[in-house]
Short mmCIF file of C-alpha atoms in Angstrom, two decimals:
data_model
loop_
_atom_site.label_atom_id
_atom_site.label_comp_id
_atom_site.label_asym_id
_atom_site.label_seq_id
_atom_site.Cartn_x
_atom_site.Cartn_y
_atom_site.Cartn_z
CA UNK A 1 89.97 52.76 62.11
CA UNK A 2 90.27 49.01 61.45
CA UNK A 3 93.04 47.20 63.27
CA UNK A 4 95.41 44.93 61.37
CA UNK A 5 93.52 41.94 62.72
CA UNK A 6 90.22 43.36 61.50
CA UNK A 7 91.64 44.19 58.07
CA UNK A 8 92.65 40.56 57.65
CA UNK A 9 89.24 39.48 58.87
CA UNK A 10 87.60 41.86 56.43
CA UNK A 11 89.30 40.15 53.53
CA UNK A 12 88.35 36.73 54.83
CA UNK A 13 84.72 37.45 55.61
CA UNK A 14 83.96 39.52 52.51
CA UNK A 15 85.16 36.78 50.13
CA UNK A 16 83.68 37.15 46.66
CA UNK A 17 84.21 34.89 43.69
CA UNK A 18 86.65 36.46 41.19
CA UNK A 19 84.69 35.17 38.20
CA UNK A 20 81.70 37.29 39.26
CA UNK A 21 83.55 40.60 38.93
CA UNK A 22 82.85 40.90 35.18
CA UNK A 23 79.07 40.47 35.23
CA UNK A 24 77.40 42.70 32.63
CA UNK A 25 73.88 43.14 31.27
CA UNK A 26 73.06 42.28 27.66
CA UNK A 27 73.23 44.88 24.87
CA UNK A 28 73.76 47.83 27.23
CA UNK A 29 76.74 49.58 25.64
CA UNK A 30 75.80 52.29 23.14
CA UNK A 31 77.72 54.93 21.22
CA UNK A 32 77.12 57.69 23.77
CA UNK A 33 75.96 55.86 26.91
CA UNK A 34 76.87 52.66 28.71
CA UNK A 35 74.94 50.86 31.45
CA UNK A 36 77.01 48.52 33.63
CA UNK A 37 76.55 46.29 36.70
CA UNK A 38 80.14 45.21 37.39
CA UNK A 39 79.87 45.93 41.10
CA UNK A 40 78.36 44.19 44.12
CA UNK A 41 74.53 44.32 44.25
CA UNK A 42 74.37 45.41 40.61
CA UNK A 43 71.34 44.09 38.72
CA UNK A 44 70.05 44.81 35.22
CA UNK A 45 69.12 42.23 32.61
CA UNK A 46 69.24 43.88 29.19
CA UNK A 47 68.74 47.19 27.39
CA UNK A 48 67.44 48.64 24.17
CA UNK A 49 67.64 52.08 22.58
CA UNK A 50 64.20 53.38 21.60
CA UNK A 51 65.09 56.83 20.20
CA UNK A 52 67.49 59.74 20.53
CA UNK A 53 68.78 59.57 24.11
CA UNK A 54 65.92 57.20 25.02
CA UNK A 55 66.51 53.78 26.55
CA UNK A 56 64.44 50.92 27.96
CA UNK A 57 66.09 48.87 30.69
CA UNK A 58 64.68 45.47 31.55
CA UNK A 59 64.61 43.92 35.03
CA UNK A 60 64.36 40.17 35.50
CA UNK A 61 64.21 38.14 38.74
CA UNK A 62 66.47 35.28 39.67
CA UNK A 63 63.49 32.95 39.30
CA UNK A 64 60.12 33.20 37.58
CA UNK A 65 56.96 34.00 39.53
CA UNK A 66 58.91 35.46 42.42
CA UNK A 67 57.55 37.80 45.07
CA UNK A 68 57.23 41.12 43.16
CA UNK A 69 60.26 42.97 44.50
CA UNK A 70 62.02 44.14 41.31
CA UNK A 71 65.47 45.29 42.40
CA UNK A 72 67.80 47.24 40.16
CA UNK A 73 71.21 48.83 40.58
CA UNK A 74 73.39 49.96 37.69
CA UNK A 75 75.93 52.56 36.68
CA UNK A 76 75.35 54.99 33.80
CA UNK A 77 78.46 56.26 32.02
CA UNK A 78 78.47 59.23 29.68
CA UNK A 79 80.93 58.27 26.94
CA UNK A 80 80.96 61.74 25.37
CA UNK A 81 82.77 64.96 26.30
CA UNK A 82 79.55 66.97 26.54
CA UNK A 83 76.64 67.01 28.92
CA UNK A 84 73.58 65.04 27.86
CA UNK A 85 70.15 64.17 29.21
CA UNK A 86 68.86 60.64 28.75
CA UNK A 87 65.32 59.33 29.21
CA UNK A 88 65.19 55.96 30.94
CA UNK A 89 62.25 53.57 31.19
CA UNK A 90 62.49 50.64 33.62
CA UNK A 91 60.48 47.60 32.61
CA UNK A 92 60.15 44.93 35.27
CA UNK A 93 58.70 41.47 34.83
CA UNK A 94 56.46 40.22 37.63
CA UNK A 95 55.13 43.73 38.35
CA UNK A 96 56.18 47.37 38.68
CA UNK A 97 59.18 47.92 40.92
CA UNK A 98 58.21 48.89 44.45
CA UNK A 99 61.59 50.65 44.78
CA UNK A 100 61.75 54.18 43.38
CA UNK A 101 64.89 55.47 41.62
CA UNK A 102 67.74 57.17 43.44
CA UNK A 103 71.09 58.44 42.17
CA UNK A 104 74.59 58.70 43.59
CA UNK A 105 77.99 59.73 42.30
CA UNK A 106 79.49 56.80 44.19
CA UNK A 107 79.96 58.66 47.47
CA UNK A 108 77.21 56.91 49.50
CA UNK A 109 75.02 60.02 49.22
CA UNK A 110 71.74 59.16 47.52
CA UNK A 111 69.20 61.55 46.02
CA UNK A 112 65.65 60.68 44.92
CA UNK A 113 64.99 61.08 41.18
CA UNK A 114 61.66 62.53 39.99
CA UNK A 115 59.81 59.80 38.11
CA UNK A 116 56.49 58.85 36.58
CA UNK A 117 54.69 55.53 36.32
CA UNK A 118 52.60 54.05 33.57
CA UNK A 119 51.86 50.78 31.79
CA UNK A 120 53.82 48.83 34.38
CA UNK A 121 56.95 50.95 33.99
CA UNK A 122 58.96 53.65 35.77
CA UNK A 123 60.24 56.58 33.69
CA UNK A 124 62.77 59.26 34.60
CA UNK A 125 65.39 61.53 33.07
CA UNK A 126 69.04 61.73 33.97
CA UNK A 127 71.45 64.54 33.10
CA UNK A 128 75.13 63.62 32.96
CA UNK A 129 78.08 65.93 32.45
CA UNK A 130 80.86 64.85 30.11
CA UNK A 131 82.76 61.63 30.83
CA UNK A 132 81.01 61.00 34.16
CA UNK A 133 79.44 58.00 35.80
CA UNK A 134 76.49 57.88 38.18
CA UNK A 135 74.88 55.03 40.05
CA UNK A 136 71.15 54.40 39.95
CA UNK A 137 69.40 52.04 42.36
CA UNK A 138 66.02 51.32 43.89
CA UNK A 139 67.40 52.02 47.38
CA UNK A 140 70.74 52.95 48.93
CA UNK A 141 73.46 50.38 48.22
CA UNK A 142 74.69 48.49 51.28
CA UNK A 143 76.99 45.69 50.16
CA UNK A 144 78.77 42.82 51.90
CA UNK A 145 82.02 44.71 52.50
CA UNK A 146 80.10 47.54 54.16
CA UNK A 147 78.67 45.11 56.70
CA UNK A 148 82.08 43.73 57.68
CA UNK A 149 83.55 47.19 58.14
CA UNK A 150 80.49 48.25 60.10
CA UNK A 151 80.61 45.26 62.44
CA UNK A 152 84.28 45.93 63.16
CA UNK A 153 83.51 49.56 63.97
CA UNK A 154 81.04 48.56 66.70
CA UNK A 155 83.55 46.85 68.96
CA UNK A 156 83.76 48.83 72.22
CA UNK A 157 84.83 46.09 74.65
CA UNK A 158 87.33 43.88 72.77
CA UNK A 159 87.52 41.48 75.68
CA UNK A 160 83.77 40.81 75.34
CA UNK A 161 82.95 41.57 71.72
CA UNK A 162 84.33 40.20 68.46
CA UNK A 163 83.43 39.69 64.82
CA UNK A 164 82.96 35.99 64.08
CA UNK A 165 81.78 33.79 61.24
CA UNK A 166 78.78 31.53 61.89
CA UNK A 167 79.48 29.50 58.77
CA UNK A 168 79.37 29.95 55.02
CA UNK A 169 76.67 30.58 52.44
CA UNK A 170 75.83 28.42 49.43
CA UNK A 171 78.56 30.18 47.42
CA UNK A 172 81.15 30.22 50.18
CA UNK A 173 80.69 33.69 51.65
CA UNK A 174 81.04 33.90 55.40
CA UNK A 175 78.07 34.76 57.60
CA UNK A 176 79.65 37.55 59.63
CA UNK A 177 78.26 38.32 63.07
CA UNK A 178 79.08 40.41 66.10
CA UNK A 179 79.16 38.32 69.27
CA UNK A 180 79.01 40.08 72.63
CA UNK A 181 79.42 37.81 75.66
CA UNK A 182 78.95 38.56 79.36
CA UNK A 183 80.23 35.90 81.75
CA UNK A 184 77.78 36.85 84.48
CA UNK A 185 74.67 36.42 82.29
CA UNK A 186 73.03 33.57 80.40
CA UNK A 187 70.49 35.80 78.62
CA UNK A 188 70.75 36.44 74.88
CA UNK A 189 69.33 38.97 72.43
CA UNK A 190 69.39 37.87 68.76
CA UNK A 191 69.27 40.41 65.91
CA UNK A 192 69.28 39.44 62.23
CA UNK A 193 68.67 41.20 58.92
CA UNK A 194 68.81 41.15 55.15
CA UNK A 195 67.20 37.76 54.60
CA UNK A 196 65.63 39.43 51.56
CA UNK A 197 68.32 41.42 49.68
CA UNK A 198 66.37 44.47 48.42
CA UNK A 199 64.79 45.29 51.78
CA UNK A 200 67.13 48.16 52.49
CA UNK A 201 64.94 50.30 54.77
CA UNK A 202 64.89 47.40 57.22
CA UNK A 203 68.67 47.25 56.86
CA UNK A 204 68.91 50.96 57.67
CA UNK A 205 66.82 50.40 60.81
CA UNK A 206 69.10 47.56 61.90
CA UNK A 207 72.23 49.65 61.26
CA UNK A 208 70.97 52.50 63.43
CA UNK A 209 69.67 50.13 66.11
CA UNK A 210 73.04 48.37 66.20
CA UNK A 211 75.07 51.59 66.30
CA UNK A 212 73.07 52.79 69.30
CA UNK A 213 73.23 49.41 70.99
CA UNK A 214 77.03 49.41 70.80
CA UNK A 215 77.48 53.12 71.48
CA UNK A 216 79.04 54.75 74.54
CA UNK A 217 75.70 55.94 75.88
CA UNK A 218 75.61 55.06 79.61
CA UNK A 219 72.24 53.29 79.41
CA UNK A 220 73.43 50.89 76.69
CA UNK A 221 76.85 50.36 78.29
CA UNK A 222 74.99 49.26 81.42
CA UNK A 223 72.69 47.04 79.36
CA UNK A 224 75.61 45.35 77.59
CA UNK A 225 76.92 44.21 80.97
CA UNK A 226 73.70 42.28 81.57
CA UNK A 227 72.91 40.73 78.19
CA UNK A 228 74.73 38.67 75.60
CA UNK A 229 74.08 39.79 72.04
CA UNK A 230 74.36 38.14 68.65
CA UNK A 231 74.04 40.55 65.71
CA UNK A 232 73.90 39.07 62.19
CA UNK A 233 73.14 42.01 59.88
CA UNK A 234 73.45 40.17 56.56
CA UNK A 235 72.00 36.65 56.55
CA UNK A 236 71.96 36.45 52.74
CA UNK A 237 75.36 37.66 51.45
CA UNK A 238 75.00 35.75 48.16
CA UNK A 239 71.63 37.30 47.40
CA UNK A 240 72.94 40.75 48.33
CA UNK A 241 75.98 40.38 46.08
CA UNK A 242 73.92 39.27 43.07
CA UNK A 243 71.25 41.91 43.58
CA UNK A 244 68.59 39.22 43.91
CA UNK A 245 64.99 40.27 44.25
CA UNK A 246 64.29 37.93 47.15
CA UNK A 247 66.10 34.59 47.15
CA UNK A 248 69.45 33.09 48.07
CA UNK A 249 71.93 31.86 45.48
CA UNK A 250 70.29 28.44 45.91
CA UNK A 251 66.98 29.90 44.71
CA UNK A 252 65.23 29.62 48.09
CA UNK A 253 63.37 32.21 50.14
CA UNK A 254 65.39 32.15 53.36
CA UNK A 255 62.51 33.38 55.48
CA UNK A 256 60.52 30.32 54.50
CA UNK A 257 63.34 27.88 55.28
CA UNK A 258 63.56 27.96 59.09
CA UNK A 259 61.35 24.89 59.45
CA UNK A 260 62.93 22.66 56.80
CA UNK A 261 66.49 23.99 57.25
CA UNK A 262 67.64 23.24 53.70
CA UNK A 263 70.06 26.18 53.44
CA UNK A 264 73.58 26.34 54.89
CA UNK A 265 72.75 29.86 56.11
CA UNK A 266 69.74 28.83 58.21
CA UNK A 267 71.58 25.73 59.40
CA UNK A 268 74.57 27.80 60.54
CA UNK A 269 72.54 30.15 62.74
CA UNK A 270 70.40 27.31 64.07
CA UNK A 271 73.47 25.32 65.10
CA UNK A 272 74.90 28.38 66.84
CA UNK A 273 71.67 29.04 68.77
CA UNK A 274 71.21 25.42 69.78
CA UNK A 275 74.77 25.28 71.08
CA UNK A 276 74.12 28.43 73.13
CA UNK A 277 71.14 26.78 74.78
CA UNK A 278 72.97 23.49 75.31
CA UNK A 279 75.65 25.47 77.17
CA UNK A 280 73.12 27.09 79.47
CA UNK A 281 72.16 30.16 77.45
CA UNK A 282 68.60 31.43 77.24
CA UNK A 283 67.23 33.36 74.27
CA UNK A 284 65.19 36.23 75.67
CA UNK A 285 64.19 38.08 72.52
CA UNK A 286 64.89 38.13 68.78
CA UNK A 287 64.29 40.72 66.07
CA UNK A 288 64.33 40.08 62.33
CA UNK A 289 64.56 43.31 60.26
CA UNK A 290 62.69 43.56 56.94
CA UNK A 291 60.95 46.03 54.61
CA UNK A 292 57.46 46.13 53.16
CA UNK A 293 54.83 48.66 52.08
CA UNK A 294 54.20 49.96 55.62
CA UNK A 295 55.71 50.10 59.10
CA UNK A 296 54.48 47.00 60.89
CA UNK A 297 55.66 44.62 63.61
CA UNK A 298 54.66 40.99 63.09
CA UNK A 299 54.47 39.16 66.42
CA UNK A 300 53.46 35.83 67.85
CA UNK A 301 50.10 35.66 69.69
CA UNK A 302 50.16 36.52 73.40
CA UNK A 303 48.96 33.06 74.43
CA UNK A 304 51.08 31.07 71.97
CA UNK A 305 52.59 27.80 73.16
CA UNK A 306 55.43 25.97 71.46
CA UNK A 307 54.72 22.50 69.99
CA UNK A 308 56.02 20.99 73.24
CA UNK A 309 53.36 22.92 75.15
CA UNK A 310 55.71 25.52 76.63
CA UNK A 311 54.23 29.06 76.69
CA UNK A 312 56.41 31.93 75.51
CA UNK A 313 58.24 33.73 78.30
CA UNK A 314 56.93 37.16 79.31
CA UNK A 315 53.95 37.05 76.91
CA UNK A 316 52.96 40.72 77.39
CA UNK A 317 56.46 42.13 76.92
CA UNK A 318 56.44 42.42 73.16
CA UNK A 319 53.06 44.18 73.04
CA UNK A 320 54.01 46.64 75.77
CA UNK A 321 57.21 47.26 73.81
CA UNK A 322 55.39 48.06 70.56
CA UNK A 323 52.82 50.26 72.31
CA UNK A 324 55.58 52.26 73.97
CA UNK A 325 57.41 52.71 70.66
CA UNK A 326 54.21 54.05 69.10
CA UNK A 327 53.82 56.54 71.95
CA UNK A 328 57.42 57.70 71.66
CA UNK A 329 57.17 58.39 67.91
CA UNK A 330 53.48 59.18 67.57
CA UNK A 331 54.02 61.17 64.36
CA UNK A 332 55.11 57.97 62.55
CA UNK A 333 52.39 55.54 61.58
CA UNK A 334 53.13 52.13 63.11
CA UNK A 335 51.06 48.97 63.22
CA UNK A 336 51.37 45.45 64.56
CA UNK A 337 49.82 42.14 63.62
CA UNK A 338 50.01 38.90 65.57
CA UNK A 339 49.74 35.43 64.17
CA UNK A 340 51.25 31.98 64.17
CA UNK A 341 51.96 30.00 61.02
CA UNK A 342 53.57 26.71 62.07
CA UNK A 343 54.30 25.51 58.53
CA UNK A 344 55.49 28.83 57.13
CA UNK A 345 59.18 28.48 57.93
CA UNK A 346 59.57 32.11 59.02
CA UNK A 347 62.20 33.12 61.57
CA UNK A 348 59.87 34.40 64.31
CA UNK A 349 57.92 31.14 64.27
CA UNK A 350 61.15 29.15 64.48
CA UNK A 351 62.36 31.10 67.53
CA UNK A 352 59.00 30.62 69.27
CA UNK A 353 58.77 26.90 68.50
CA UNK A 354 62.40 25.99 69.12
CA UNK A 355 63.28 28.24 72.07
CA UNK A 356 59.91 29.36 73.57
CA UNK A 357 61.01 32.97 73.11
CA UNK A 358 59.32 35.93 71.50
CA UNK A 359 60.62 37.08 68.13
CA UNK A 360 59.37 40.00 66.09
CA UNK A 361 59.53 40.70 62.37
CA UNK A 362 60.36 44.42 62.31
CA UNK A 363 59.12 45.71 58.95
CA UNK A 364 59.96 49.21 57.70
CA UNK A 365 58.06 50.99 54.94
CA UNK A 366 59.92 51.06 51.61
CA UNK A 367 59.39 54.80 51.37
CA UNK A 368 59.81 55.81 55.01
CA UNK A 369 61.67 59.03 55.71
CA UNK A 370 65.24 58.14 56.71
CA UNK A 371 65.11 60.30 59.85
CA UNK A 372 61.91 58.54 60.89
CA UNK A 373 63.64 55.18 60.44
CA UNK A 374 66.28 56.33 62.92
CA UNK A 375 63.68 57.75 65.33
CA UNK A 376 61.73 54.49 65.45
CA UNK A 377 64.90 52.40 65.79
CA UNK A 378 66.08 54.53 68.70
CA UNK A 379 62.68 54.32 70.40
CA UNK A 380 62.66 50.56 69.84
CA UNK A 381 66.04 50.17 71.53
CA UNK A 382 65.23 52.45 74.49
CA UNK A 383 61.91 50.73 75.10
CA UNK A 384 63.42 47.26 74.73
CA UNK A 385 66.11 48.04 77.27
CA UNK A 386 63.44 49.34 79.66
CA UNK A 387 61.49 46.10 79.24
CA UNK A 388 64.50 43.81 79.62
CA UNK A 389 66.43 45.71 82.30
#
């Protein structure tokens, strides 16, 4: 249960502009059916009726020629008293949506919908009983308010752990984080997620990883007394709210901005990390959670040196970590790929160059079984604690 202090913090950190509450797609209200997006993460551009109970719904990105990650989330309301089945075709610009349709009655329980593909579209049918509403989305909906409530629920040692704001986004939303401090240690673990709004399987991995990390399990309680932790589950709250395909509200790919630091979001975390180091802290390891077409860990090369010529600390650790994860969950296909891209502006490169520490981009397959996501996240945490302990 949230305390009174946390309830107040929830309202502060989950700030959303009131004028955004009435967002609606174009031409999406019909005599018998209505499609709406007046909720956080909702996204649908416009609609057309193509026949009896047949509708085409169009998906547009926040910017042309974007990375092909067509996100959609909308509610379907049956305006009649009787049950009806509607045929829906999703038409996405910039490529077929990589996210397959799921449905929910608004209770956070999501069910896959049978679908077919063809001519760059996704097609499926939906049966609605009279005067009901269902939510359709490419993945489970995890909005900004959920993250604040979740962070508050993780606090086990109030004297050491608190929900803080690192700063604000382009549109004024707070960057909420969980900060866990140990006076006897200068070592820090950094965890971030949701730089790209639709990458929900990576978000699910981070949520399970974080819940285990701040659980009452003896091995993690012991670990938390040795390491400081910064957990920032939602780096792009504006993009998440708007249901963006990839970018921030400023129209920038955040995971290409860590070199140039043009965004208030990247600047806020950078300032926090630099202050930690100035005050004697040492970043030991960082993980950035994402989603893509397969399960893969992107790492820095073993022999990488920062621009100042400083080699990364414990160069073998990250590879031993990944190999152990693969052994622990050998029924799940995992891969890793190393590489350095000094001009790319990605987070793992920034951590290596700025702090001479290893960082990993933890990518989860878009279609991975949800139990497997949890299994890999648990193995990743157990193995990491073994490597760091």
